[in-house]
Structure formats: structure tokens, C-alpha cells
Amino acid sequence: MGKTDDVPQIGGPDDDTKPGAVVVDAADEGTQLEHNLTFFQACKLYPAAIGWSAFVSLGVIMLAFDPQLLGNLYATPQFQKDFGYLFDGDYIISAPWQTGLSMGNPVGQVVGALLAGYPMEKYGRKWTFGTCVVLTAALIFIQFFARSLEVLLVGELLGGLVLGCYAVIAPAYSSEVCPMAIRGIVTSYVNLCFVMGQLLANGICAGTSKLNDHWAYSIPFALQWFWCAIIIPGLLWVPESPWWLVRQGKMDEAEAVLRRLASEKVNVKQTLAVIAETDRLERELEMGSTYWDCFKGVNLRRTEISVGVYCTQVLSGIYLINYGTYFFQLAGLPTEDAFSMGIGFLAVGFVGTLASWPLIIRFGRRTIYNSGLAFLVVLQLVIGILDCIPGRPTSVIWAQSSLMLVWNFFYDISIGPVCFVIISEASATRVRSKSIALATASQGALGCVMTVAIPYMINPDQANMQGKLGFFFGGLAGLCLVWAYLRVPETKGRTYEELDILFEKKVPTRAFGGYVIEGVEARES
């Protein structure tokens, strides 16, 4: 592996110089090495980067745990009794209160995501993440001691504001500390963290739901401190994003961080040259670094892709997962079977996400995303058709419930994990935090709509749609599939600099994967 004697001194916020020959050569060599590096080679060379990426993604487990916890508590007898009212001989939480409580997470996702973009750019990914974890630990006290719906609502809203930041921090950080060969896996790991948070909430509530006092719901709330206790001690050692450091002109610090993230066999000066050259190109192309810049020029197309793939998660029916146990209960399954099915639902999602990794390594993002979405459309429509069988016999109820498990498997092998890969790769590096924040906020805004609508659609004292929700979400997912086919390009196997050039040249969506970029073109664009 060749070596460069001098660290490239370009890429600072006020440096408009053209790259020198040393930098260009180092960047070319670094780009070539990125393309030649296999997945397993990258794992051996960048174990620290993978580990710290996984560590920062732990925040997403807390983000996913909270709404899933609430969805399960709606089916917990003691929670229903303490916070609900009698309806046909059973205690239930009214649809308006379900809506209000469940709004905390998506509202927080909207506001928190947009707010996260500013400190992430000013103070860096590391300190923004640390501040959020400390705030989360403090706000859990409100949920733990809540004994009324009003207090619990305050805890959910305030907690949601902070939790929403994790959905922006995790994919942005993961995409910036790891090389291209493992970028797809570490960013899709964010989806696995979502599944783990949901699965843990289901499992914990299944165990505590049998308790006959406030601990039936207080224990699940308290267990959120577990993740804070793991993360807080490690905050001092979390490396900052080298991409952020280069944009701040802190080249020596960026080199030091790269040495921490990679093994001694890696020529970090070449990696630093690639980062600096990409930043120079984006400044030359006037990519900008504000929210407004996300909607200017070629960034508009990139923002649309990020927002679209993230919003498709909601439109295809992912918010049903938060009500999974309650949905199975209302579908006609006994409470114990409903909890068991809810756990199985997410366990299948966990396996699906793991199964997606070989696909992400082997196949393109566009192929996996569109194929998986097509399967989801079909499955939702079949669930809706089964609900039209007169009398809805027990066999139909179990068939619908089983198809929901199959649906979740295909979701977590395709659009679930690949979404986080695409939003990390489609955005320009200078506006990555802002672009991901906009996508997260848009998804959260749609989540607010679903949070309002779903309780009214599934509650027995409201529309009581049951499996007919399949028609609703199947139709929306079908529209998303048409959009994705026309607009989502193939980003696999491209460096961030190459992606900048492809978007700048306005390469058509279906031509992205096969478009050839010459070395000279990459430097003179």
C-alpha cells in the first residue's frame, strides 16, 4: 500500500483552494482501495469503526422501545384498569388518549430530528449523542412515576423530543466512520436496533403483564435506564466523525480519529485525502450545509429520495407494529396468545434483518427495496381479502396473524434496513445530517397521522376495521412502489464523491448502476 508523506491540508470551511498533486494522487489511490476492499477485508481492517458505529446506534433501541412499550401497555390488564375505563365489561384506553400518548414519539421525531441537525453540525455527532442520552435518562423519571394519563402524556412528549434525535445521529454517524464495503451493513444495523427495541418491549411486557399492581407498567418504564447506564460511561471514548472534523478544518484531529477507527495496516492519509477531496468537490458544486440547501439544485432530488424511502415505511404499514399485540388481541386471539404472537412478530423481524445483510452485500439497494416492497403490497392485500370471509372463523384469524409475521419478515429483509442505507448514501456529505433530519421529520409527520388514525381504525368502539387495514396499507404501498421504481437509483458500490458526480450530471434513475465514471471526470467535474 502506497504512503503519502504529508497530510492533505484542504477541506476546511474557508479553504477554496484546488487540490494539489499529492492530494489528488492520495485521493485516487484511496478511492481505488475503497473499490477493491471486500466486505470481510473491511471487517478485519475496521473493527473499531464497526464497534463504535454499533455503540452509537444503541440510542435507536431506546427510540424503538418507547412506542412499542405503549402499544403493549394498551393490552396490559393492569394498565387498562389503572388508566382506562369500562367498555362492554372490559377496561380499555380510549382512542383519544391512545392517540395523545402515542403522539409523543412521532411528534418528538419531527421536532427532535429537525433540532438535531443544528448541534450535529456545530458541536459534532459525539457530543450531540451524549447530551441526548443524558436528557433521556432524566426524562424517564416522569414516565416511571406517572400515575395519571396527563403526567404520562407529558413524559411521552418530552421524552419523544430527545428520542427523535437518535434516528438522525445513528445513520449519519455510521455512514461516516466506516468504509464503503461495510457501509450498507452498519447503516442497516440501525433497523436491527429498531427491531431489538421493539422485541425487548414486547418480551418485557409479556412478562410483566401478569402482575396485578403498578409494577406491570412501572418495570418496563424503569428498564429504559438500562441502556443509559451502558451508554453514558462510554461517551468519553466515542470517536468523532472524521467527515465532520474535516469540514471544520481540523485535519490533525480527523487523522487521529481515523487511526483509532482503523487497524495499523490502513493508510489513513489516503482515507483523509478522499474525505478532503469529496468535501472540496461539494463546496465547488455549492452543495451548502443548511436546511435550505437540501432543496437547492441537485440536492432537491437527493432529499426527495431520502424523504420518500423513509416515508414509505409508514405508508406500507410499519406503524401497525406498535399496535401488534393489541391488533392480535382485537383480531380474536386470547391475551396470552396475542402477546406471544407479538413477540414472534418481532422475532421474525430480527431474523429478517439479519437475513438482509447477505443480500445487501450481494445485490443492489434498488433491487432489494423494490422487490421487497412488491411483496408487502401483495401480502397486505391478501390479509384484507381474508378479512372479507363471512363469520371470520378462527382459521382465518390465525391465517391473518401468520401473514402479518410473513409481512414483517419481508419488511425487515428489504425496505426496513435498506431505507437507512439509501438515506445515508443519497445525501451529500455536507448536508447529510440535515437531509436525514428532514427525512426523519417527514416520516415522523406521517407517523403522527397514522398515530391519530390507527386507534380509530382498529378500536372496537370505533371503526373496528381489523384485517381490512390490509386494503388501506396495501393500496398506499402500491403507490409507493410506483414512485420507488421511477425515482430510487442504485447507490451500491459508489464512493460519496462518485455519488456527488452522478447526481450533478443528472444521470437517470435506471442508469445509475451501470454508469461509468472515469478518473479524470471525477476530478474535473
Short mmCIF file of C-alpha atoms in Angstrom, two decimals:
data_model
loop_
_atom_site.label_atom_id
_atom_site.label_comp_id
_atom_site.label_asym_id
_atom_site.label_seq_id
_atom_site.Cartn_x
_atom_site.Cartn_y
_atom_site.Cartn_z
CA MET A 1 0.00 0.00 0.00
CA GLY A 2 1.47 3.35 -1.01
CA LYS A 3 2.16 6.08 1.51
CA THR A 4 1.83 9.85 1.44
CA ASP A 5 4.29 11.94 3.39
CA ASP A 6 2.09 14.95 4.07
CA VAL A 7 -1.44 15.13 5.43
CA PRO A 8 -3.59 16.91 2.82
CA GLN A 9 -4.30 20.38 4.18
CA ILE A 10 -7.52 21.13 2.35
CA GLY A 11 -11.17 20.83 3.15
CA GLY A 12 -11.55 23.48 5.88
CA PRO A 13 -14.69 25.61 5.95
CA ASP A 14 -12.96 28.63 4.38
CA ASP A 15 -10.48 26.87 2.11
CA ASP A 16 -11.34 27.23 -1.56
CA THR A 17 -8.02 26.05 -2.95
CA LYS A 18 -7.77 23.45 -5.67
CA PRO A 19 -6.33 20.10 -4.63
CA GLY A 20 -2.59 19.69 -5.10
CA ALA A 21 -0.99 16.79 -6.92
CA VAL A 22 -0.21 14.99 -3.66
CA VAL A 23 -3.82 15.20 -2.54
CA VAL A 24 -5.20 14.11 -5.91
CA ASP A 25 -2.88 11.11 -6.07
CA ALA A 26 -3.70 10.11 -2.50
CA ALA A 27 -7.42 10.53 -3.14
CA ASP A 28 -7.22 8.45 -6.34
CA GLU A 29 -5.36 5.71 -4.52
CA GLY A 30 -7.78 5.84 -1.60
CA THR A 31 -10.79 5.61 -3.91
CA GLN A 32 -9.27 2.65 -5.74
CA LEU A 33 -8.63 0.88 -2.45
CA GLU A 34 -12.24 1.52 -1.40
CA HIS A 35 -13.45 -0.22 -4.55
CA ASN A 36 -11.06 -3.15 -4.16
CA LEU A 37 -11.83 -3.73 -0.48
CA THR A 38 -14.14 -6.70 0.15
CA PHE A 39 -16.62 -6.93 2.99
CA PHE A 40 -14.57 -9.39 5.05
CA GLN A 41 -11.35 -7.47 4.45
CA ALA A 42 -13.06 -4.30 5.66
CA CYS A 43 -14.29 -6.08 8.80
CA LYS A 44 -10.70 -7.09 9.62
CA LEU A 45 -9.29 -3.63 8.93
CA TYR A 46 -12.00 -1.58 10.64
CA PRO A 47 -13.17 -3.47 13.77
CA ALA A 48 -13.16 -0.32 15.93
CA ALA A 49 -15.26 1.59 13.38
CA ILE A 50 -17.84 -1.20 13.37
CA GLY A 51 -17.89 -1.33 17.16
CA TRP A 52 -18.36 2.41 17.67
CA SER A 53 -20.99 2.51 14.95
CA ALA A 54 -22.94 -0.19 16.79
CA PHE A 55 -22.44 1.65 20.10
CA VAL A 56 -23.92 4.93 18.83
CA SER A 57 -26.81 3.00 17.27
CA LEU A 58 -27.85 1.82 20.75
CA GLY A 59 -29.80 5.06 21.04
CA VAL A 60 -32.17 3.73 18.39
CA ILE A 61 -33.07 0.83 20.70
CA MET A 62 -34.41 3.38 23.18
CA LEU A 63 -36.21 5.20 20.38
CA ALA A 64 -37.97 1.99 19.29
CA PHE A 65 -38.62 0.69 22.82
CA ASP A 66 -40.81 3.60 23.90
CA PRO A 67 -43.68 3.49 21.33
CA GLN A 68 -43.67 -0.31 21.31
CA LEU A 69 -43.95 -0.26 25.09
CA LEU A 70 -47.04 1.92 24.93
CA GLY A 71 -48.62 -0.26 22.26
CA ASN A 72 -48.20 -3.28 24.52
CA LEU A 73 -49.44 -1.46 27.63
CA TYR A 74 -52.75 -0.82 25.87
CA ALA A 75 -53.20 -4.62 26.00
CA THR A 76 -51.90 -4.98 29.60
CA PRO A 77 -54.83 -5.63 32.03
CA GLN A 78 -53.39 -3.63 34.96
CA PHE A 79 -52.54 -0.63 32.77
CA GLN A 80 -56.04 -0.77 31.26
CA LYS A 81 -57.55 -0.85 34.73
CA ASP A 82 -55.44 1.98 36.18
CA PHE A 83 -55.63 4.31 33.17
CA GLY A 84 -58.72 3.17 31.23
CA TYR A 85 -62.50 2.87 31.54
CA LEU A 86 -65.09 0.09 31.37
CA PHE A 87 -66.49 -0.82 27.94
CA ASP A 88 -68.66 -3.92 27.49
CA GLY A 89 -67.32 -5.40 30.71
CA ASP A 90 -63.61 -4.81 29.93
CA TYR A 91 -61.26 -1.94 30.66
CA ILE A 92 -59.83 -0.14 27.60
CA ILE A 93 -57.83 3.02 26.97
CA SER A 94 -59.96 5.40 24.92
CA ALA A 95 -58.90 6.09 21.35
CA PRO A 96 -58.30 9.83 22.03
CA TRP A 97 -55.92 9.01 24.88
CA GLN A 98 -54.20 6.29 22.90
CA THR A 99 -53.67 8.86 20.20
CA GLY A 100 -52.40 11.50 22.60
CA LEU A 101 -49.95 9.18 24.36
CA SER A 102 -48.68 7.60 21.16
CA MET A 103 -48.13 11.03 19.58
CA GLY A 104 -45.16 11.66 21.86
CA ASN A 105 -42.77 9.56 19.79
CA PRO A 106 -43.68 10.73 16.26
CA VAL A 107 -44.05 14.37 17.35
CA GLY A 108 -40.68 14.11 19.03
CA GLN A 109 -39.29 12.51 15.89
CA VAL A 110 -40.40 15.52 13.86
CA VAL A 111 -39.21 18.25 16.23
CA GLY A 112 -36.24 16.38 17.68
CA ALA A 113 -34.93 15.35 14.26
CA LEU A 114 -35.03 18.91 12.93
CA LEU A 115 -33.40 20.27 16.08
CA ALA A 116 -30.68 17.60 15.99
CA GLY A 117 -29.37 18.87 12.66
CA TYR A 118 -28.03 22.08 14.23
CA PRO A 119 -25.93 20.75 17.16
CA MET A 120 -24.71 17.87 14.98
CA GLU A 121 -23.12 20.38 12.61
CA LYS A 122 -21.98 22.87 15.24
CA TYR A 123 -20.79 20.58 18.03
CA GLY A 124 -20.38 17.27 16.21
CA ARG A 125 -22.06 13.87 16.30
CA LYS A 126 -20.37 12.72 19.51
CA TRP A 127 -21.46 15.49 21.87
CA THR A 128 -24.94 15.72 20.41
CA PHE A 129 -25.37 12.00 21.06
CA GLY A 130 -24.03 12.29 24.61
CA THR A 131 -26.32 15.19 25.50
CA CYS A 132 -29.34 13.29 24.20
CA VAL A 133 -28.55 10.21 26.30
CA VAL A 134 -28.23 12.28 29.49
CA LEU A 135 -31.53 14.04 28.78
CA THR A 136 -33.24 10.71 28.09
CA ALA A 137 -32.07 9.35 31.44
CA ALA A 138 -33.55 12.38 33.21
CA LEU A 139 -36.91 12.31 31.39
CA ILE A 140 -37.55 8.62 32.13
CA PHE A 141 -38.30 9.69 35.72
CA ILE A 142 -41.53 11.35 34.53
CA GLN A 143 -42.76 8.15 32.86
CA PHE A 144 -41.72 5.97 35.80
CA PHE A 145 -43.60 7.99 38.41
CA ALA A 146 -46.64 8.76 36.23
CA ARG A 147 -49.93 7.67 37.80
CA SER A 148 -52.27 9.57 35.53
CA LEU A 149 -52.68 9.86 31.78
CA GLU A 150 -51.89 13.58 31.94
CA VAL A 151 -48.49 13.09 33.60
CA LEU A 152 -47.68 10.17 31.33
CA LEU A 153 -48.53 12.32 28.31
CA VAL A 154 -46.03 14.97 29.45
CA GLY A 155 -43.36 12.30 29.88
CA GLU A 156 -44.01 10.85 26.43
CA LEU A 157 -43.94 14.23 24.68
CA LEU A 158 -40.74 15.45 26.36
CA GLY A 159 -39.06 12.08 26.01
CA GLY A 160 -40.06 11.88 22.37
CA LEU A 161 -38.32 15.18 21.59
CA VAL A 162 -34.98 13.67 22.59
CA LEU A 163 -35.61 10.17 21.24
CA GLY A 164 -36.26 11.61 17.79
CA CYS A 165 -32.63 12.77 17.62
CA TYR A 166 -31.29 9.20 17.68
CA ALA A 167 -32.89 8.40 14.31
CA VAL A 168 -30.72 11.13 12.77
CA ILE A 169 -27.50 10.62 14.72
CA ALA A 170 -27.15 6.85 14.23
CA PRO A 171 -27.27 6.53 10.40
CA ALA A 172 -25.27 9.74 9.90
CA TYR A 173 -22.51 8.60 12.26
CA SER A 174 -22.41 5.02 10.98
CA SER A 175 -22.12 6.13 7.35
CA GLU A 176 -19.20 8.43 8.18
CA VAL A 177 -16.92 6.19 10.26
CA CYS A 178 -16.92 3.04 8.09
CA PRO A 179 -15.59 2.34 4.57
CA MET A 180 -17.83 1.72 1.57
CA ALA A 181 -17.54 -2.09 1.76
CA ILE A 182 -19.34 -2.24 5.13
CA ARG A 183 -21.36 0.97 4.85
CA GLY A 184 -24.52 -0.88 3.86
CA ILE A 185 -24.34 -3.26 6.83
CA VAL A 186 -23.58 -0.69 9.54
CA THR A 187 -26.31 1.67 8.36
CA SER A 188 -28.85 -1.16 8.02
CA TYR A 189 -27.91 -2.16 11.59
CA VAL A 190 -29.98 0.87 12.61
CA ASN A 191 -33.04 -1.09 11.52
CA LEU A 192 -31.93 -4.06 13.63
CA CYS A 193 -31.77 -1.71 16.62
CA PHE A 194 -35.35 -0.67 15.90
CA VAL A 195 -36.38 -4.33 15.87
CA MET A 196 -34.41 -5.10 19.05
CA GLY A 197 -36.05 -2.21 20.87
CA GLN A 198 -39.49 -3.37 19.79
CA LEU A 199 -38.73 -7.01 20.57
CA LEU A 200 -37.44 -6.18 24.04
CA ALA A 201 -40.53 -4.10 24.77
CA ASN A 202 -42.78 -6.97 23.70
CA GLY A 203 -40.85 -9.53 25.73
CA ILE A 204 -40.73 -7.40 28.87
CA CYS A 205 -44.42 -6.53 28.69
CA ALA A 206 -45.32 -10.17 28.10
CA GLY A 207 -43.56 -10.97 31.38
CA THR A 208 -44.90 -8.07 33.45
CA SER A 209 -48.45 -8.06 32.02
CA LYS A 210 -49.47 -10.74 34.52
CA LEU A 211 -48.63 -8.53 37.53
CA ASN A 212 -51.58 -7.12 39.44
CA ASP A 213 -50.12 -3.79 40.56
CA HIS A 214 -48.44 -0.73 39.07
CA TRP A 215 -45.21 -2.68 38.53
CA ALA A 216 -46.91 -4.23 35.50
CA TYR A 217 -46.06 -0.99 33.68
CA SER A 218 -43.52 0.68 36.01
CA ILE A 219 -40.92 -2.05 35.46
CA PRO A 220 -40.95 -1.64 31.66
CA PHE A 221 -40.56 2.14 32.03
CA ALA A 222 -37.66 1.68 34.50
CA LEU A 223 -35.79 -0.71 32.23
CA GLN A 224 -35.18 2.15 29.80
CA TRP A 225 -32.45 3.30 32.22
CA PHE A 226 -30.53 0.12 31.39
CA TRP A 227 -29.39 1.50 28.03
CA CYS A 228 -28.48 4.86 29.52
CA ALA A 229 -26.34 3.05 32.11
CA ILE A 230 -24.49 1.26 29.29
CA ILE A 231 -24.01 4.28 27.02
CA ILE A 232 -23.09 7.08 29.46
CA PRO A 233 -19.81 5.53 30.74
CA GLY A 234 -18.60 5.03 27.17
CA LEU A 235 -19.35 8.54 25.91
CA LEU A 236 -15.87 9.89 26.68
CA TRP A 237 -14.25 7.39 24.32
CA VAL A 238 -16.62 7.74 21.34
CA PRO A 239 -14.60 8.98 18.30
CA GLU A 240 -15.95 12.00 16.46
CA SER A 241 -16.93 11.69 12.80
CA PRO A 242 -13.83 12.32 10.63
CA TRP A 243 -16.06 13.86 7.94
CA TRP A 244 -17.33 16.45 10.41
CA LEU A 245 -13.79 17.20 11.60
CA VAL A 246 -12.60 17.77 8.01
CA ARG A 247 -15.47 20.20 7.39
CA GLN A 248 -14.35 22.08 10.50
CA GLY A 249 -10.79 22.27 9.17
CA LYS A 250 -9.49 20.01 11.98
CA MET A 251 -7.32 17.83 9.80
CA ASP A 252 -4.95 16.62 12.53
CA GLU A 253 -7.87 15.54 14.71
CA ALA A 254 -9.51 13.84 11.74
CA GLU A 255 -6.33 11.87 11.06
CA ALA A 256 -6.09 10.87 14.74
CA VAL A 257 -9.70 9.67 14.70
CA LEU A 258 -9.13 7.67 11.51
CA ARG A 259 -6.20 5.94 13.20
CA ARG A 260 -8.48 4.99 16.10
CA LEU A 261 -11.15 3.65 13.74
CA ALA A 262 -8.84 1.56 11.54
CA SER A 263 -6.11 -1.01 12.05
CA GLU A 264 -2.44 -0.16 11.60
CA LYS A 265 -2.48 -1.71 8.11
CA VAL A 266 -4.71 1.08 6.77
CA ASN A 267 -3.10 4.13 5.19
CA VAL A 268 -5.32 6.71 6.89
CA LYS A 269 -3.72 9.58 4.96
CA GLN A 270 -5.25 8.22 1.77
CA THR A 271 -8.63 7.96 3.51
CA LEU A 272 -8.23 11.52 4.76
CA ALA A 273 -7.41 12.67 1.22
CA VAL A 274 -10.61 11.07 -0.09
CA ILE A 275 -12.69 12.84 2.57
CA ALA A 276 -10.98 16.18 1.94
CA GLU A 277 -11.35 15.86 -1.84
CA THR A 278 -15.03 14.95 -1.57
CA ASP A 279 -15.63 17.96 0.67
CA ARG A 280 -13.77 20.19 -1.80
CA LEU A 281 -15.90 18.90 -4.67
CA GLU A 282 -19.13 19.53 -2.78
CA ARG A 283 -18.04 23.07 -1.92
CA GLU A 284 -17.11 23.60 -5.57
CA LEU A 285 -20.56 22.32 -6.58
CA GLU A 286 -22.04 24.67 -3.95
CA MET A 287 -23.81 21.90 -2.07
CA GLY A 288 -24.13 24.11 1.02
CA SER A 289 -24.78 22.92 4.56
CA THR A 290 -28.14 24.38 5.65
CA TYR A 291 -31.68 23.05 5.54
CA TRP A 292 -32.44 25.38 2.65
CA ASP A 293 -29.54 23.89 0.71
CA CYS A 294 -31.28 20.49 0.88
CA PHE A 295 -33.87 21.89 -1.54
CA LYS A 296 -31.50 23.68 -3.91
CA GLY A 297 -30.12 22.31 -7.18
CA VAL A 298 -29.29 18.62 -7.32
CA ASN A 299 -29.80 18.33 -3.56
CA LEU A 300 -33.55 18.54 -4.13
CA ARG A 301 -33.55 15.19 -5.94
CA ARG A 302 -31.37 13.68 -3.23
CA THR A 303 -33.63 14.98 -0.48
CA GLU A 304 -36.71 13.65 -2.27
CA ILE A 305 -35.18 10.16 -2.39
CA SER A 306 -34.28 10.22 1.31
CA VAL A 307 -37.70 11.52 2.35
CA GLY A 308 -39.52 9.14 0.01
CA VAL A 309 -37.86 5.90 1.10
CA TYR A 310 -38.30 6.76 4.78
CA CYS A 311 -41.96 7.79 4.40
CA THR A 312 -42.66 4.57 2.50
CA GLN A 313 -42.03 2.70 5.76
CA VAL A 314 -45.04 4.41 7.32
CA LEU A 315 -47.25 4.23 4.24
CA SER A 316 -46.63 0.49 3.87
CA GLY A 317 -47.93 -0.17 7.41
CA ILE A 318 -44.96 -0.22 9.78
CA TYR A 319 -46.88 1.66 12.48
CA LEU A 320 -49.05 -1.43 12.92
CA ILE A 321 -46.03 -2.97 14.67
CA ASN A 322 -46.51 -0.57 17.58
CA TYR A 323 -50.03 -1.95 17.96
CA GLY A 324 -49.07 -5.53 17.08
CA THR A 325 -50.14 -7.19 20.35
CA TYR A 326 -53.26 -5.05 20.59
CA PHE A 327 -54.07 -5.81 16.94
CA PHE A 328 -53.77 -9.57 17.52
CA GLN A 329 -55.93 -9.25 20.65
CA LEU A 330 -58.65 -7.38 18.78
CA ALA A 331 -58.40 -9.86 15.91
CA GLY A 332 -59.73 -12.50 18.28
CA LEU A 333 -56.64 -14.11 19.85
CA PRO A 334 -56.59 -14.69 23.63
CA THR A 335 -54.45 -12.15 25.54
CA GLU A 336 -51.62 -14.63 26.20
CA ASP A 337 -51.58 -15.76 22.56
CA ALA A 338 -51.66 -12.13 21.43
CA PHE A 339 -48.53 -11.35 23.46
CA SER A 340 -46.83 -14.49 22.19
CA MET A 341 -47.73 -13.60 18.60
CA GLY A 342 -46.43 -10.06 19.20
CA ILE A 343 -43.08 -11.45 20.32
CA GLY A 344 -42.97 -13.84 17.38
CA PHE A 345 -43.86 -10.94 15.10
CA LEU A 346 -40.72 -9.06 16.09
CA ALA A 347 -38.52 -12.15 16.38
CA VAL A 348 -39.26 -12.78 12.72
CA GLY A 349 -38.28 -9.16 12.03
CA PHE A 350 -34.99 -9.69 13.85
CA VAL A 351 -34.21 -12.75 11.71
CA GLY A 352 -35.30 -10.86 8.60
CA THR A 353 -32.89 -8.00 9.27
CA LEU A 354 -30.00 -10.44 9.76
CA ALA A 355 -31.02 -12.21 6.54
CA SER A 356 -30.94 -8.88 4.70
CA TRP A 357 -27.20 -8.47 5.26
CA PRO A 358 -26.05 -11.10 2.74
CA LEU A 359 -28.50 -9.56 0.27
CA ILE A 360 -27.13 -6.06 0.88
CA ILE A 361 -23.59 -7.33 0.28
CA ARG A 362 -24.58 -9.21 -2.88
CA PHE A 363 -27.39 -7.20 -4.50
CA GLY A 364 -28.15 -3.54 -5.15
CA ARG A 365 -30.17 -1.27 -2.89
CA ARG A 366 -32.72 -0.51 -5.62
CA THR A 367 -33.31 -4.20 -6.39
CA ILE A 368 -33.85 -5.21 -2.77
CA TYR A 369 -36.02 -2.19 -1.98
CA ASN A 370 -38.40 -2.52 -4.92
CA SER A 371 -38.69 -6.32 -4.74
CA GLY A 372 -39.42 -6.28 -1.02
CA LEU A 373 -41.99 -3.52 -1.38
CA ALA A 374 -43.80 -5.51 -4.08
CA PHE A 375 -44.11 -8.47 -1.70
CA LEU A 376 -45.51 -6.20 1.02
CA VAL A 377 -48.22 -4.92 -1.30
CA VAL A 378 -49.36 -8.46 -2.14
CA LEU A 379 -49.34 -9.61 1.49
CA GLN A 380 -51.37 -6.64 2.74
CA LEU A 381 -53.99 -7.18 0.06
CA VAL A 382 -54.26 -10.91 0.92
CA ILE A 383 -54.77 -10.02 4.60
CA GLY A 384 -57.57 -7.67 3.59
CA ILE A 385 -59.20 -10.28 1.34
CA LEU A 386 -59.18 -12.88 4.14
CA ASP A 387 -60.99 -10.42 6.38
CA CYS A 388 -63.92 -10.46 3.96
CA ILE A 389 -64.67 -14.16 4.62
CA PRO A 390 -68.12 -14.30 6.31
CA GLY A 391 -68.02 -15.01 10.02
CA ARG A 392 -64.22 -14.73 10.24
CA PRO A 393 -63.62 -18.28 11.54
CA THR A 394 -60.71 -19.00 13.87
CA SER A 395 -58.64 -20.38 11.00
CA VAL A 396 -58.91 -17.04 9.20
CA ILE A 397 -57.83 -15.12 12.31
CA TRP A 398 -54.74 -17.29 12.67
CA ALA A 399 -54.04 -17.05 8.92
CA GLN A 400 -54.16 -13.25 9.06
CA SER A 401 -51.93 -13.20 12.12
CA SER A 402 -49.45 -15.54 10.45
CA LEU A 403 -49.40 -13.42 7.30
CA MET A 404 -48.57 -10.41 9.45
CA LEU A 405 -45.48 -12.31 10.59
CA VAL A 406 -44.57 -13.05 6.97
CA TRP A 407 -45.17 -9.39 6.12
CA ASN A 408 -42.80 -8.30 8.88
CA PHE A 409 -40.13 -10.71 7.63
CA PHE A 410 -40.23 -9.24 4.13
CA TYR A 411 -40.30 -5.72 5.55
CA ASP A 412 -37.17 -6.35 7.61
CA ILE A 413 -35.35 -8.09 4.78
CA SER A 414 -35.97 -5.21 2.39
CA ILE A 415 -37.36 -1.70 2.89
CA GLY A 416 -36.71 -1.67 6.64
CA PRO A 417 -32.90 -1.94 6.64
CA VAL A 418 -32.24 -0.74 3.08
CA CYS A 419 -34.02 2.54 3.81
CA PHE A 420 -31.25 3.56 6.22
CA VAL A 421 -28.61 2.62 3.66
CA ILE A 422 -30.25 4.74 0.98
CA ILE A 423 -30.80 7.85 3.13
CA SER A 424 -27.13 7.74 4.15
CA GLU A 425 -25.86 7.31 0.58
CA ALA A 426 -28.31 9.53 -1.30
CA SER A 427 -27.49 12.65 0.72
CA ALA A 428 -24.45 14.85 0.10
CA THR A 429 -21.92 14.70 2.93
CA ARG A 430 -22.17 18.43 3.72
CA VAL A 431 -25.93 18.24 4.27
CA ARG A 432 -26.14 14.64 5.46
CA SER A 433 -27.33 15.42 8.97
CA LYS A 434 -29.85 17.94 7.63
CA SER A 435 -31.05 15.60 4.86
CA ILE A 436 -31.51 12.67 7.26
CA ALA A 437 -33.22 15.04 9.70
CA LEU A 438 -35.69 16.13 7.03
CA ALA A 439 -36.39 12.51 6.07
CA THR A 440 -36.85 11.56 9.73
CA ALA A 441 -39.11 14.54 10.38
CA SER A 442 -41.21 13.75 7.31
CA GLN A 443 -41.55 10.14 8.41
CA GLY A 444 -42.48 11.35 11.88
CA ALA A 445 -45.10 13.73 10.48
CA LEU A 446 -46.72 10.85 8.59
CA GLY A 447 -46.37 8.84 11.78
CA CYS A 448 -48.41 11.47 13.59
CA VAL A 449 -51.18 10.99 11.04
CA MET A 450 -51.08 7.21 11.48
CA THR A 451 -50.94 7.54 15.26
CA VAL A 452 -54.16 9.53 15.12
CA ALA A 453 -55.81 7.26 12.58
CA ILE A 454 -54.87 3.72 13.65
CA PRO A 455 -56.58 3.70 17.10
CA TYR A 456 -59.79 4.89 15.45
CA MET A 457 -59.43 2.29 12.69
CA ILE A 458 -58.79 -0.69 14.99
CA ASN A 459 -60.54 0.12 18.30
CA PRO A 460 -63.74 -1.90 18.92
CA ASP A 461 -65.62 1.26 19.94
CA GLN A 462 -64.62 2.98 16.67
CA ALA A 463 -64.25 1.67 13.09
CA ASN A 464 -63.13 -1.84 14.18
CA MET A 465 -61.57 -2.49 10.74
CA GLN A 466 -59.44 -5.45 11.89
CA GLY A 467 -57.77 -7.15 8.89
CA LYS A 468 -59.36 -4.77 6.39
CA LEU A 469 -56.48 -2.46 7.20
CA GLY A 470 -54.65 -4.60 4.65
CA PHE A 471 -56.58 -2.91 1.84
CA PHE A 472 -55.68 0.53 3.20
CA PHE A 473 -51.95 -0.05 3.61
CA GLY A 474 -51.70 -2.32 0.56
CA GLY A 475 -53.05 0.46 -1.63
CA LEU A 476 -50.68 3.06 -0.18
CA ALA A 477 -47.72 0.69 -0.53
CA GLY A 478 -48.65 0.12 -4.18
CA LEU A 479 -48.39 3.84 -4.88
CA CYS A 480 -45.03 3.93 -3.10
CA LEU A 481 -43.81 1.06 -5.29
CA VAL A 482 -44.55 3.05 -8.45
CA TRP A 483 -42.65 6.04 -7.06
CA ALA A 484 -39.68 3.92 -5.94
CA TYR A 485 -39.36 2.27 -9.37
CA LEU A 486 -39.23 5.66 -11.04
CA ARG A 487 -37.10 7.58 -8.52
CA VAL A 488 -34.84 5.39 -6.33
CA PRO A 489 -31.43 4.90 -8.02
CA GLU A 490 -28.77 2.25 -7.39
CA THR A 491 -26.15 3.59 -4.95
CA LYS A 492 -24.29 0.38 -4.15
CA GLY A 493 -20.53 0.36 -4.78
CA ARG A 494 -20.18 4.12 -5.12
CA THR A 495 -17.99 6.42 -3.06
CA TYR A 496 -19.58 9.63 -1.82
CA GLU A 497 -17.58 11.59 -4.39
CA GLU A 498 -18.88 9.38 -7.21
CA LEU A 499 -22.44 9.80 -5.98
CA ASP A 500 -21.95 13.59 -6.00
CA ILE A 501 -20.92 13.38 -9.66
CA LEU A 502 -23.79 11.09 -10.67
CA PHE A 503 -26.36 13.42 -9.17
CA GLU A 504 -24.64 16.53 -10.51
CA LYS A 505 -24.71 15.05 -14.05
CA LYS A 506 -28.43 14.26 -13.57
CA VAL A 507 -27.94 10.62 -14.53
CA PRO A 508 -31.39 8.95 -14.99
CA THR A 509 -32.57 6.70 -12.16
CA ARG A 510 -32.31 3.41 -14.04
CA ALA A 511 -28.89 4.31 -15.48
CA PHE A 512 -27.18 4.89 -12.11
CA GLY A 513 -25.99 1.34 -11.59
CA GLY A 514 -24.23 0.95 -14.93
CA TYR A 515 -22.89 4.48 -15.40
CA VAL A 516 -19.10 4.55 -15.73
CA ILE A 517 -17.17 7.42 -14.12
CA GLU A 518 -13.67 7.98 -15.43
CA GLY A 519 -10.96 9.09 -13.02
CA VAL A 520 -10.35 12.38 -14.84
CA GLU A 521 -14.07 13.10 -14.94
CA ALA A 522 -14.23 12.55 -11.19
CA ARG A 523 -11.52 15.14 -10.61
CA GLU A 524 -12.63 17.79 -13.11
CA SER A 525 -16.39 17.74 -12.64
#
